[in-house]
CSV table of C-alpha atoms and ligand atoms in Angstrom, one decimal:
chain,number,residue,atom,x,y,z
A,1,UNK,CA,47.4,170.7,178.0
A,2,UNK,CA,49.3,172.1,175.1
A,3,UNK,CA,48.2,174.6,172.4
A,4,UNK,CA,47.6,171.8,169.9
A,5,UNK,CA,45.0,170.1,172.1
A,6,UNK,CA,43.4,173.4,173.0
A,7,UNK,CA,43.1,174.5,169.4
A,8,UNK,CA,41.3,171.3,168.4
A,9,UNK,CA,38.1,172.9,169.7
A,10,UNK,CA,38.6,176.2,168.1
A,11,UNK,CA,39.5,174.6,164.8
A,12,UNK,CA,36.3,172.6,165.0
A,13,UNK,CA,34.5,175.9,165.6
A,14,UNK,CA,35.9,177.4,162.4
A,15,UNK,CA,35.0,174.2,160.5
A,16,UNK,CA,31.5,174.6,161.8
A,17,UNK,CA,31.1,177.5,159.4
A,18,UNK,CA,30.8,174.9,156.7
A,19,UNK,CA,27.7,173.4,158.3
A,20,UNK,CA,26.1,176.7,159.2
A,21,UNK,CA,22.4,176.4,160.1
A,22,UNK,CA,20.4,179.0,158.2
A,23,UNK,CA,17.5,179.0,160.7
A,24,UNK,CA,19.9,180.3,163.4
A,25,UNK,CA,21.7,182.9,161.4
A,26,UNK,CA,20.9,186.5,160.9
A,27,UNK,CA,20.2,187.2,157.2
A,28,UNK,CA,22.7,184.9,155.6
A,29,UNK,CA,22.7,181.4,154.2
A,30,UNK,CA,24.7,178.2,154.8
A,31,UNK,CA,28.2,178.3,153.4
A,32,UNK,CA,28.2,182.1,153.0
A,33,UNK,CA,30.3,184.6,154.9
A,34,UNK,CA,29.1,186.5,158.0
A,35,UNK,CA,28.9,190.0,156.6
A,36,UNK,CA,30.9,192.1,159.0
A,37,UNK,CA,30.6,195.9,159.5
A,38,UNK,CA,33.3,197.7,161.4
A,39,UNK,CA,32.3,200.8,163.4
A,40,UNK,CA,35.5,202.7,164.3
A,41,UNK,CA,38.3,202.2,161.8
A,42,UNK,CA,41.2,202.9,164.2
A,43,UNK,CA,44.1,200.8,165.2
A,44,UNK,CA,42.3,198.2,167.4
A,45,UNK,CA,39.2,198.1,165.2
A,46,UNK,CA,41.2,197.5,162.0
A,47,UNK,CA,43.4,194.9,163.7
A,48,UNK,CA,40.5,192.9,165.1
A,49,UNK,CA,38.4,193.1,161.9
A,50,UNK,CA,41.5,191.9,160.0
A,51,UNK,CA,42.0,189.1,162.4
A,52,UNK,CA,38.3,188.1,162.0
A,53,UNK,CA,38.8,188.0,158.2
A,54,UNK,CA,42.0,186.0,158.4
A,55,UNK,CA,40.7,183.5,161.0
A,56,UNK,CA,37.0,183.1,160.5
A,57,UNK,CA,34.3,183.2,157.8
A,58,UNK,CA,33.5,186.8,158.7
A,59,UNK,CA,34.1,189.1,155.7
A,60,UNK,CA,34.3,192.9,156.1
A,61,UNK,CA,31.7,194.4,153.8
A,62,UNK,CA,31.0,197.7,155.5
A,63,UNK,CA,32.8,200.5,157.4
A,64,UNK,CA,31.7,203.4,159.5
A,65,UNK,CA,33.7,206.2,161.1
A,66,UNK,CA,33.2,209.7,162.4
A,67,UNK,CA,36.2,211.0,160.5
A,68,UNK,CA,36.8,210.9,156.7
A,69,UNK,CA,40.6,210.1,156.9
A,70,UNK,CA,40.1,207.1,159.2
A,71,UNK,CA,37.3,205.8,157.0
A,72,UNK,CA,39.5,206.2,153.9
A,73,UNK,CA,42.4,204.4,155.6
A,74,UNK,CA,40.0,201.6,156.5
A,75,UNK,CA,38.6,201.5,153.0
A,76,UNK,CA,42.1,201.1,151.5
A,77,UNK,CA,43.2,198.5,154.0
A,78,UNK,CA,40.1,196.3,153.7
A,79,UNK,CA,40.0,196.5,149.9
A,80,UNK,CA,43.6,195.3,149.9
A,81,UNK,CA,42.8,192.6,152.5
A,82,UNK,CA,39.7,191.4,150.6
A,83,UNK,CA,41.7,191.3,147.4
A,84,UNK,CA,44.4,189.2,149.0
A,85,UNK,CA,41.7,186.8,150.3
A,86,UNK,CA,40.0,186.6,146.9
A,87,UNK,CA,37.0,188.6,148.1
A,88,UNK,CA,35.2,191.5,146.5
A,89,UNK,CA,36.2,195.1,147.2
A,90,UNK,CA,33.9,197.2,149.5
A,91,UNK,CA,30.8,198.6,148.0
A,92,UNK,CA,31.0,202.5,148.3
A,93,UNK,CA,27.3,202.4,149.4
A,94,UNK,CA,28.5,200.6,152.5
A,95,UNK,CA,30.9,203.3,153.7
A,96,UNK,CA,29.3,205.5,156.3
A,97,UNK,CA,30.9,208.7,157.6
A,98,UNK,CA,30.0,211.2,160.3
A,99,UNK,CA,28.1,211.4,163.6
A,100,UNK,CA,25.2,209.2,162.3
A,101,UNK,CA,27.4,206.6,160.6
A,102,UNK,CA,26.7,204.2,163.5
A,103,UNK,CA,22.9,204.4,162.8
A,104,UNK,CA,23.4,204.0,159.0
A,105,UNK,CA,25.5,200.9,159.6
A,106,UNK,CA,22.9,199.5,162.0
A,107,UNK,CA,20.2,200.2,159.4
A,108,UNK,CA,22.0,198.4,156.6
A,109,UNK,CA,20.3,195.2,155.5
A,110,UNK,CA,23.7,194.1,154.0
A,111,UNK,CA,25.4,193.5,157.4
A,112,UNK,CA,25.0,190.6,159.8
A,113,UNK,CA,27.6,191.6,162.5
A,114,UNK,CA,28.6,195.0,163.9
A,115,UNK,CA,32.0,195.4,165.5
A,116,UNK,CA,32.1,198.4,167.8
A,117,UNK,CA,35.6,199.8,168.1
A,118,UNK,CA,34.9,203.4,168.8
A,119,UNK,CA,36.2,205.3,171.9
A,120,UNK,CA,34.7,204.0,175.1
A,121,UNK,CA,32.4,207.0,175.8
A,122,UNK,CA,30.3,205.9,172.7
A,123,UNK,CA,30.2,202.1,173.3
A,124,UNK,CA,26.8,202.0,175.0
A,125,UNK,CA,25.1,204.4,172.6
A,126,UNK,CA,26.5,202.3,169.7
A,127,UNK,CA,25.6,199.1,171.4
A,128,UNK,CA,22.0,200.2,171.8
A,129,UNK,CA,21.7,200.9,168.0
A,130,UNK,CA,23.4,197.7,167.1
A,131,UNK,CA,21.3,195.5,169.4
A,132,UNK,CA,18.1,197.2,168.2
A,133,UNK,CA,19.0,196.4,164.6
A,134,UNK,CA,18.9,192.7,165.5
A,135,UNK,CA,22.4,192.1,164.2
A,136,UNK,CA,25.2,190.3,166.0
A,137,UNK,CA,27.5,192.6,167.9
A,138,UNK,CA,31.2,192.4,169.0
A,139,UNK,CA,31.7,195.4,171.4
A,140,UNK,CA,35.1,196.4,172.7
A,141,UNK,CA,35.6,196.9,176.4
A,142,UNK,CA,34.6,198.8,178.5
A,143,UNK,CA,30.9,198.5,178.4
A,144,UNK,CA,30.3,201.9,179.8
A,145,UNK,CA,32.6,204.6,181.2
A,146,UNK,CA,30.3,205.5,184.1
A,147,UNK,CA,27.5,204.1,186.3
A,148,UNK,CA,24.7,205.6,184.2
A,149,UNK,CA,26.0,204.1,181.0
A,150,UNK,CA,26.6,200.7,182.8
A,151,UNK,CA,23.0,200.6,184.0
A,152,UNK,CA,21.8,201.6,180.5
A,153,UNK,CA,23.8,198.7,179.1
A,154,UNK,CA,22.1,196.3,181.4
A,155,UNK,CA,18.7,197.5,180.0
A,156,UNK,CA,20.0,196.9,176.5
A,157,UNK,CA,21.1,193.4,177.5
A,158,UNK,CA,17.5,192.5,178.2
A,159,UNK,CA,16.6,193.4,174.6
A,160,UNK,CA,19.1,191.0,173.0
A,161,UNK,CA,17.1,188.4,171.1
A,162,UNK,CA,17.9,184.7,171.6
A,163,UNK,CA,19.0,184.5,168.0
A,164,UNK,CA,21.5,187.4,168.5
A,165,UNK,CA,25.0,187.0,169.7
A,166,UNK,CA,26.7,189.8,171.6
A,167,UNK,CA,30.4,189.5,172.7
A,168,UNK,CA,32.5,191.9,174.7
A,169,UNK,CA,36.2,192.2,173.9
A,170,UNK,CA,37.8,190.5,176.8
A,171,UNK,CA,40.0,188.3,174.6
A,172,UNK,CA,42.4,187.5,177.4
A,173,UNK,CA,40.0,184.9,178.7
A,174,UNK,CA,40.4,183.1,175.3
A,175,UNK,CA,44.2,183.0,175.3
A,176,UNK,CA,45.0,179.3,175.4
A,177,UNK,CA,47.5,179.4,178.2
A,178,UNK,CA,45.2,181.6,180.4
A,179,UNK,CA,42.2,179.5,179.6
A,180,UNK,CA,44.0,176.3,180.6
A,181,UNK,CA,45.2,177.8,183.9
A,182,UNK,CA,41.7,179.2,184.6
A,183,UNK,CA,40.2,175.8,184.2
A,184,UNK,CA,42.5,174.5,186.9
A,185,UNK,CA,42.1,177.4,189.2
A,186,UNK,CA,38.4,177.4,189.0
A,187,UNK,CA,38.4,173.6,189.7
A,188,UNK,CA,40.2,174.5,193.0
A,189,UNK,CA,43.9,173.9,192.3
A,190,UNK,CA,44.9,176.6,194.8
A,191,UNK,CA,42.6,175.5,197.6
A,192,UNK,CA,41.1,178.3,199.7
A,193,UNK,CA,41.9,181.6,198.0
A,194,UNK,CA,43.3,184.4,200.1
A,195,UNK,CA,45.3,187.0,198.2
A,196,UNK,CA,45.7,188.2,194.6
A,197,UNK,CA,48.4,190.6,193.4
A,198,UNK,CA,48.1,192.2,190.0
A,199,UNK,CA,49.8,194.8,187.8
A,200,UNK,CA,49.4,196.6,184.5
A,201,UNK,CA,52.6,198.5,183.7
A,202,UNK,CA,52.3,200.1,180.3
A,203,UNK,CA,54.1,202.8,178.3
A,204,UNK,CA,52.5,206.2,177.8
A,205,UNK,CA,50.2,206.5,174.8
A,206,UNK,CA,51.4,208.8,172.0
A,207,UNK,CA,49.7,212.0,170.8
A,208,UNK,CA,47.6,212.0,167.6
A,209,UNK,CA,47.7,215.3,165.8
A,210,UNK,CA,46.0,216.5,162.7
A,211,UNK,CA,46.6,219.9,161.0
A,212,UNK,CA,43.6,222.2,161.5
A,213,UNK,CA,41.9,220.1,164.2
A,214,UNK,CA,40.0,222.1,166.7
A,215,UNK,CA,39.9,221.4,170.4
A,216,UNK,CA,37.0,218.9,170.3
A,217,UNK,CA,38.5,217.0,167.4
A,218,UNK,CA,41.9,217.0,169.3
A,219,UNK,CA,40.1,215.5,172.3
A,220,UNK,CA,38.4,212.8,170.2
A,221,UNK,CA,41.6,211.8,168.5
A,222,UNK,CA,43.4,211.7,171.8
A,223,UNK,CA,40.6,210.1,173.7
A,224,UNK,CA,43.0,207.8,175.6
A,225,UNK,CA,44.1,210.9,177.6
A,226,UNK,CA,40.6,212.0,178.3
A,227,UNK,CA,38.6,210.8,181.4
A,228,UNK,CA,35.1,211.2,179.9
A,229,UNK,CA,36.0,209.6,176.6
A,230,UNK,CA,38.1,206.7,178.0
A,231,UNK,CA,36.9,206.2,181.6
A,232,UNK,CA,40.6,206.7,182.7
A,233,UNK,CA,43.3,204.0,182.6
A,234,UNK,CA,41.7,201.8,185.2
A,235,UNK,CA,38.5,201.5,183.3
A,236,UNK,CA,39.9,201.6,179.8
A,237,UNK,CA,43.1,199.5,179.8
A,238,UNK,CA,43.6,197.9,183.3
A,239,UNK,CA,40.1,196.4,182.9
A,240,UNK,CA,41.6,193.3,181.3
A,241,UNK,CA,43.4,192.3,184.5
A,242,UNK,CA,40.4,193.2,186.7
A,243,UNK,CA,38.3,191.1,184.4
A,244,UNK,CA,40.7,188.1,184.8
A,245,UNK,CA,40.6,188.5,188.5
A,246,UNK,CA,36.8,188.6,188.6
A,247,UNK,CA,36.6,185.6,186.3
A,248,UNK,CA,39.1,183.5,188.3
A,249,UNK,CA,37.5,184.4,191.6
A,250,UNK,CA,34.0,184.0,190.2
A,251,UNK,CA,32.9,187.3,191.8
A,252,UNK,CA,33.1,191.1,191.7
A,253,UNK,CA,34.8,193.2,194.4
A,254,UNK,CA,32.6,194.3,197.3
A,255,UNK,CA,34.7,197.4,198.2
A,256,UNK,CA,37.9,199.2,197.4
A,257,UNK,CA,40.4,201.7,198.7
A,258,UNK,CA,42.8,203.4,196.3
A,259,UNK,CA,45.4,206.0,195.8
A,260,UNK,CA,47.1,207.2,192.6
A,261,UNK,CA,47.2,210.4,190.5
A,262,UNK,CA,48.8,212.1,187.6
A,263,UNK,CA,52.4,212.2,188.8
A,264,UNK,CA,54.5,212.1,185.6
A,265,UNK,CA,52.4,213.1,182.6
A,266,UNK,CA,52.3,216.7,181.7
A,267,UNK,CA,50.5,216.7,178.3
A,268,UNK,CA,46.9,217.5,177.7
A,269,UNK,CA,44.3,215.3,179.5
A,270,UNK,CA,42.9,214.4,182.8
A,271,UNK,CA,43.5,210.7,183.1
A,272,UNK,CA,45.7,209.5,186.0
A,273,UNK,CA,49.0,207.9,185.1
A,274,UNK,CA,49.1,205.5,188.1
A,275,UNK,CA,46.7,203.7,190.5
A,276,UNK,CA,47.2,201.5,193.5
A,277,UNK,CA,44.0,199.8,194.4
A,278,UNK,CA,43.1,197.3,197.2
A,279,UNK,CA,39.9,195.4,196.2
A,280,UNK,CA,38.1,193.2,198.7
A,281,UNK,CA,36.2,190.2,197.3
A,282,UNK,CA,33.8,187.9,199.0
A,283,UNK,CA,35.5,185.6,201.5
A,284,UNK,CA,37.8,188.5,202.5
A,285,UNK,CA,40.0,187.8,199.5
A,286,UNK,CA,42.2,190.9,198.8
A,287,UNK,CA,43.3,191.9,195.3
A,288,UNK,CA,46.1,194.4,195.4
A,289,UNK,CA,46.5,196.1,192.0
A,290,UNK,CA,49.1,198.5,190.7
A,291,UNK,CA,49.0,200.3,187.4
A,292,UNK,CA,51.2,202.8,185.6
A,293,UNK,CA,50.8,204.3,182.1
A,294,UNK,CA,53.6,206.8,181.8
A,295,UNK,CA,56.7,204.8,180.9
A,296,UNK,CA,59.0,205.9,178.1
A,297,UNK,CA,61.2,202.8,178.3
A,298,UNK,CA,58.8,200.5,176.4
A,299,UNK,CA,58.4,198.2,179.4
A,300,UNK,CA,55.1,196.4,179.4
A,301,UNK,CA,54.2,194.0,182.2
A,302,UNK,CA,50.7,192.8,183.0
A,303,UNK,CA,49.3,189.9,185.0
A,304,UNK,CA,48.1,188.3,188.2
A,305,UNK,CA,49.5,186.1,191.0
A,306,UNK,CA,46.9,184.3,193.0
A,307,UNK,CA,47.7,182.7,196.4
A,308,UNK,CA,45.6,180.0,198.0
A,309,UNK,CA,46.1,177.6,200.9
A,310,UNK,CA,47.2,174.9,198.4
A,311,UNK,CA,49.5,176.8,196.1
A,312,UNK,CA,49.9,179.8,193.9
A,313,UNK,CA,49.3,180.6,190.3
A,314,UNK,CA,51.0,183.0,187.9
A,315,UNK,CA,48.8,184.3,185.1
A,316,UNK,CA,50.7,186.8,183.0
A,317,UNK,CA,50.6,188.3,179.5
A,318,UNK,CA,54.3,187.5,179.0
A,319,UNK,CA,56.3,184.8,180.8
A,320,UNK,CA,55.6,181.4,182.2
A,321,UNK,CA,52.0,180.6,183.2
A,322,UNK,CA,52.1,178.1,186.0
A,323,UNK,CA,50.6,176.7,189.2
A,324,UNK,CA,52.8,175.7,192.2
A,325,UNK,CA,51.9,173.5,195.2
A,326,UNK,CA,49.9,170.4,195.5
A,327,UNK,CA,48.5,170.6,192.0
A,328,UNK,CA,51.6,171.9,190.3
A,329,UNK,CA,51.3,172.6,186.6
A,330,UNK,CA,52.9,174.7,183.9
A,331,UNK,CA,51.8,175.7,180.4
A,332,UNK,CA,53.8,173.8,177.8
A,333,UNK,CA,53.9,175.5,174.4
A,334,UNK,CA,56.3,174.2,171.9
A,335,UNK,CA,54.1,174.7,168.8
A,336,UNK,CA,55.3,177.3,166.3
A,337,UNK,CA,53.0,180.3,165.8
A,338,UNK,CA,50.2,179.5,163.4
A,339,UNK,CA,49.8,181.6,160.2
A,340,UNK,CA,47.4,184.5,160.8
A,341,UNK,CA,48.0,184.6,164.6
A,342,UNK,CA,48.7,188.0,166.1
A,343,UNK,CA,52.1,186.8,167.2
A,344,UNK,CA,55.7,187.7,167.0
A,345,UNK,CA,55.5,191.5,167.1
A,346,UNK,CA,57.4,191.3,170.4
A,347,UNK,CA,55.7,194.6,171.2
A,348,UNK,CA,53.4,195.5,174.1
A,349,UNK,CA,51.7,198.8,173.9
A,350,UNK,CA,49.0,201.1,175.1
A,351,UNK,CA,47.3,200.6,171.7
A,352,UNK,CA,46.8,196.9,172.3
A,353,UNK,CA,49.6,195.3,170.3
A,354,UNK,CA,50.4,192.1,172.2
A,355,UNK,CA,52.5,189.0,171.9
A,356,UNK,CA,53.5,185.9,173.9
A,357,UNK,CA,50.7,184.4,176.0
A,358,UNK,CA,48.1,186.5,174.2
A,359,UNK,CA,49.3,185.6,170.7
A,360,UNK,CA,46.2,183.6,170.0
A,361,UNK,CA,43.8,185.3,172.2
A,362,UNK,CA,42.1,187.4,169.5
A,363,UNK,CA,41.9,184.6,167.0
A,364,UNK,CA,40.4,182.2,169.5
A,365,UNK,CA,38.0,184.8,170.9
A,366,UNK,CA,36.8,185.6,167.3
A,367,UNK,CA,36.4,181.9,166.4
A,368,UNK,CA,34.4,181.3,169.5
A,369,UNK,CA,32.2,184.3,168.7
A,370,UNK,CA,31.6,183.3,165.1
A,371,UNK,CA,30.9,179.8,166.2
A,372,UNK,CA,28.2,181.1,168.6
A,373,UNK,CA,26.5,182.7,165.6
A,374,UNK,CA,26.8,179.8,163.2
A,375,UNK,CA,25.8,177.2,165.7
A,376,UNK,CA,22.9,179.2,167.1
A,377,UNK,CA,24.3,178.9,170.6
A,378,UNK,CA,24.3,182.7,171.0
A,379,UNK,CA,26.2,184.6,173.6
A,380,UNK,CA,25.0,187.6,175.6
A,381,UNK,CA,28.1,188.9,177.4
A,382,UNK,CA,26.8,192.4,178.2
A,383,UNK,CA,26.1,191.8,181.8
A,384,UNK,CA,29.5,190.2,182.4
A,385,UNK,CA,31.1,193.2,180.6
A,386,UNK,CA,29.2,195.6,182.8
A,387,UNK,CA,30.2,193.8,186.0
A,388,UNK,CA,33.9,194.2,185.1
A,389,UNK,CA,33.5,197.8,184.0
A,390,UNK,CA,31.7,198.6,187.3
A,391,UNK,CA,34.5,196.8,189.2
A,392,UNK,CA,37.0,199.2,187.7
A,393,UNK,CA,34.7,202.2,188.3
A,394,UNK,CA,34.7,201.1,192.0
A,395,UNK,CA,38.5,201.4,192.2
A,396,UNK,CA,38.4,204.6,190.2
A,397,UNK,CA,35.8,206.1,192.6
A,398,UNK,CA,37.9,205.1,195.7
A,399,UNK,CA,40.9,206.7,194.1
A,400,UNK,CA,39.2,210.0,193.1
A,401,UNK,CA,37.6,210.3,196.5
A,402,UNK,CA,40.6,209.1,198.5
A,403,UNK,CA,38.1,207.1,200.5
A,404,UNK,CA,36.8,203.6,200.7
A,405,UNK,CA,34.0,202.9,198.2
A,406,UNK,CA,31.6,200.0,198.4
A,407,UNK,CA,29.7,198.4,195.5
A,408,UNK,CA,26.5,199.9,197.0
A,409,UNK,CA,28.1,203.4,197.2
A,410,UNK,CA,29.0,203.1,193.6
A,411,UNK,CA,25.6,202.1,192.3
A,412,UNK,CA,23.8,204.6,194.5
A,413,UNK,CA,26.2,207.5,193.6
A,414,UNK,CA,25.4,207.0,189.9
A,415,UNK,CA,28.4,208.9,188.7
A,416,UNK,CA,28.1,210.3,185.2
A,417,UNK,CA,30.6,212.0,182.8
A,418,UNK,CA,29.6,214.3,180.0
A,419,UNK,CA,31.4,215.0,176.7
A,420,UNK,CA,30.6,218.7,176.8
A,421,UNK,CA,30.2,219.1,173.1
A,422,UNK,CA,28.1,217.6,170.2
A,423,UNK,CA,29.3,215.6,167.2
A,424,UNK,CA,27.2,217.4,164.6
A,425,UNK,CA,30.1,219.7,164.0
A,426,UNK,CA,31.7,216.7,162.3
A,427,UNK,CA,28.8,216.0,159.9
B,501,NAD,N1,40.6,194.5,173.7
B,501,NAD,C1,41.8,195.1,173.7
B,501,NAD,O1,42.8,194.5,174.0
B,501,NAD,C2,41.8,196.5,173.2
B,501,NAD,C3,43.0,197.0,172.8
B,501,NAD,C4,43.1,198.4,172.3
B,501,NAD,C5,41.9,199.1,172.2
B,501,NAD,N2,40.7,198.5,172.6
B,501,NAD,C6,39.4,199.3,172.6
B,501,NAD,O2,39.1,199.5,171.2
B,501,NAD,C7,38.5,200.8,171.0
B,501,NAD,C8,39.2,201.5,169.9
B,501,NAD,O3,40.5,201.8,170.3
B,501,NAD,P1,41.6,202.2,169.2
B,501,NAD,O4,42.9,202.1,169.9
B,501,NAD,O5,41.4,201.5,167.9
B,501,NAD,O6,41.2,203.8,169.0
B,501,NAD,P2,41.5,204.7,167.7
B,501,NAD,O7,41.4,206.1,168.2
B,501,NAD,O8,42.7,204.2,167.0
B,501,NAD,O9,40.2,204.4,166.8
B,501,NAD,C9,38.9,204.8,167.2
B,501,NAD,C10,38.2,205.1,165.9
B,501,NAD,O10,36.8,205.4,166.2
B,501,NAD,C11,36.5,206.6,165.4
B,501,NAD,N3,35.4,207.3,166.1
B,501,NAD,C12,35.5,208.1,167.2
B,501,NAD,N4,34.3,208.5,167.6
B,501,NAD,C13,33.4,208.0,166.8
B,501,NAD,C14,32.0,208.0,166.7
B,501,NAD,N5,31.3,208.7,167.6
B,501,NAD,N6,31.4,207.3,165.7
B,501,NAD,C15,32.1,206.6,164.8
B,501,NAD,N7,33.5,206.5,164.8
B,501,NAD,C16,34.1,207.2,165.8
B,501,NAD,C17,37.7,207.3,165.2
B,501,NAD,O11,37.7,208.2,164.1
B,501,NAD,C18,38.8,206.2,165.0
B,501,NAD,O12,38.9,205.8,163.7
B,501,NAD,C19,38.5,201.4,172.4
B,501,NAD,O13,37.2,201.2,173.0
B,501,NAD,C20,39.5,200.7,173.2
B,501,NAD,O14,39.3,200.6,174.6
B,501,NAD,C21,40.7,197.3,173.1
């Protein structure tokens, strides 16, 4: 299947906005925009909300952020974007700042959809408020940085109303080449599965400084380096590859052994800069995964190779996606990049700037999500998001303990991380 065939479904999804059914929508009428509130106006949040605006009928009407400078930057950006799309500027009453901004956004009657793009430590707290508000929610991964948060998220999942749609930001599943390969793999193209290899080789993330920032603010702004705020690189970034493995195998790992550490990085922080994990899945399928996040050479390489009795599959962010063996197949993509796609940057980075096979992942994820809202076929992806987050926590636990960890060990251990300071100082 090529991109054009694949996109026919997503284009139809976008067109579906024109026949929006009011009875299934949250507080908006047919032919009107889905009123979009962004919580966390940083790089990923701004990028995804911009892509929603460019590719769907969602319209950014509200912003919320802990810090005034990030809120102001978001304000300027979305006023300019809305103007370029012929839409109204943001109402200053819908700009929320400070530690309670997430609650004010959730309480606003002028918002239908909340996008949670804050650092991972806050996701579950923010998810709880957003779900309780009855609004639709797009929550970035990971759904929880520790077992306590993950279990809490599962409780929140039970409160999602049938008329509410909640998506988790695993956009790689929606990348057309990956989705096409997954369809074949899940249909048995590789025969009996035996071995999976995976990697996530990424550059080091860069420091964010601000004059006058105290130590807590420094931590918050450099959350990617901080275990409690991010969950460490396995839970925060590598999670995309673990998610693809879980999805393609249709299971979560039962146990893991792992090594790794902080071998290269010397700057502030306690996240590891490399992991080597061996996950065991049902059927004695082994997933051997390597991760680094310290490179200064700009090299980015992430993906999976899956080996079965009937052939192998290569599912990568960049490069040829293909299946070899009895059901050989390769993704054919000759179509030029469509306007509005997150394509062509040629840049892979710790901050989530992607190209190549993921060029249309965000766009198609967002269209599918908005279609779930407008069609009334609502999603609730919290449990799936938790399952993948726990899978990464399993590898992390095995690494930190230098000892095999089972799924049962993980759940029983109930690990928790604390921030160690309050946010009221930023009121
Ligand atoms: N799906 C992907 O491919 C992908 C890629 C990159 C990042 N992400 C995720 O997106 C999220 C944001 O990442 P980013 O790179 O944009 O980070 P960022 O630091 O650029 O932005 C985070 C924003 O949240 C704000 N913030 C921090 N704490 C807050 C709080 N308690 N309440 C309100 N606002 C708060 C910050 O001021 C900042 O504006 C993370 O969860 C990350 O894991 C996902």
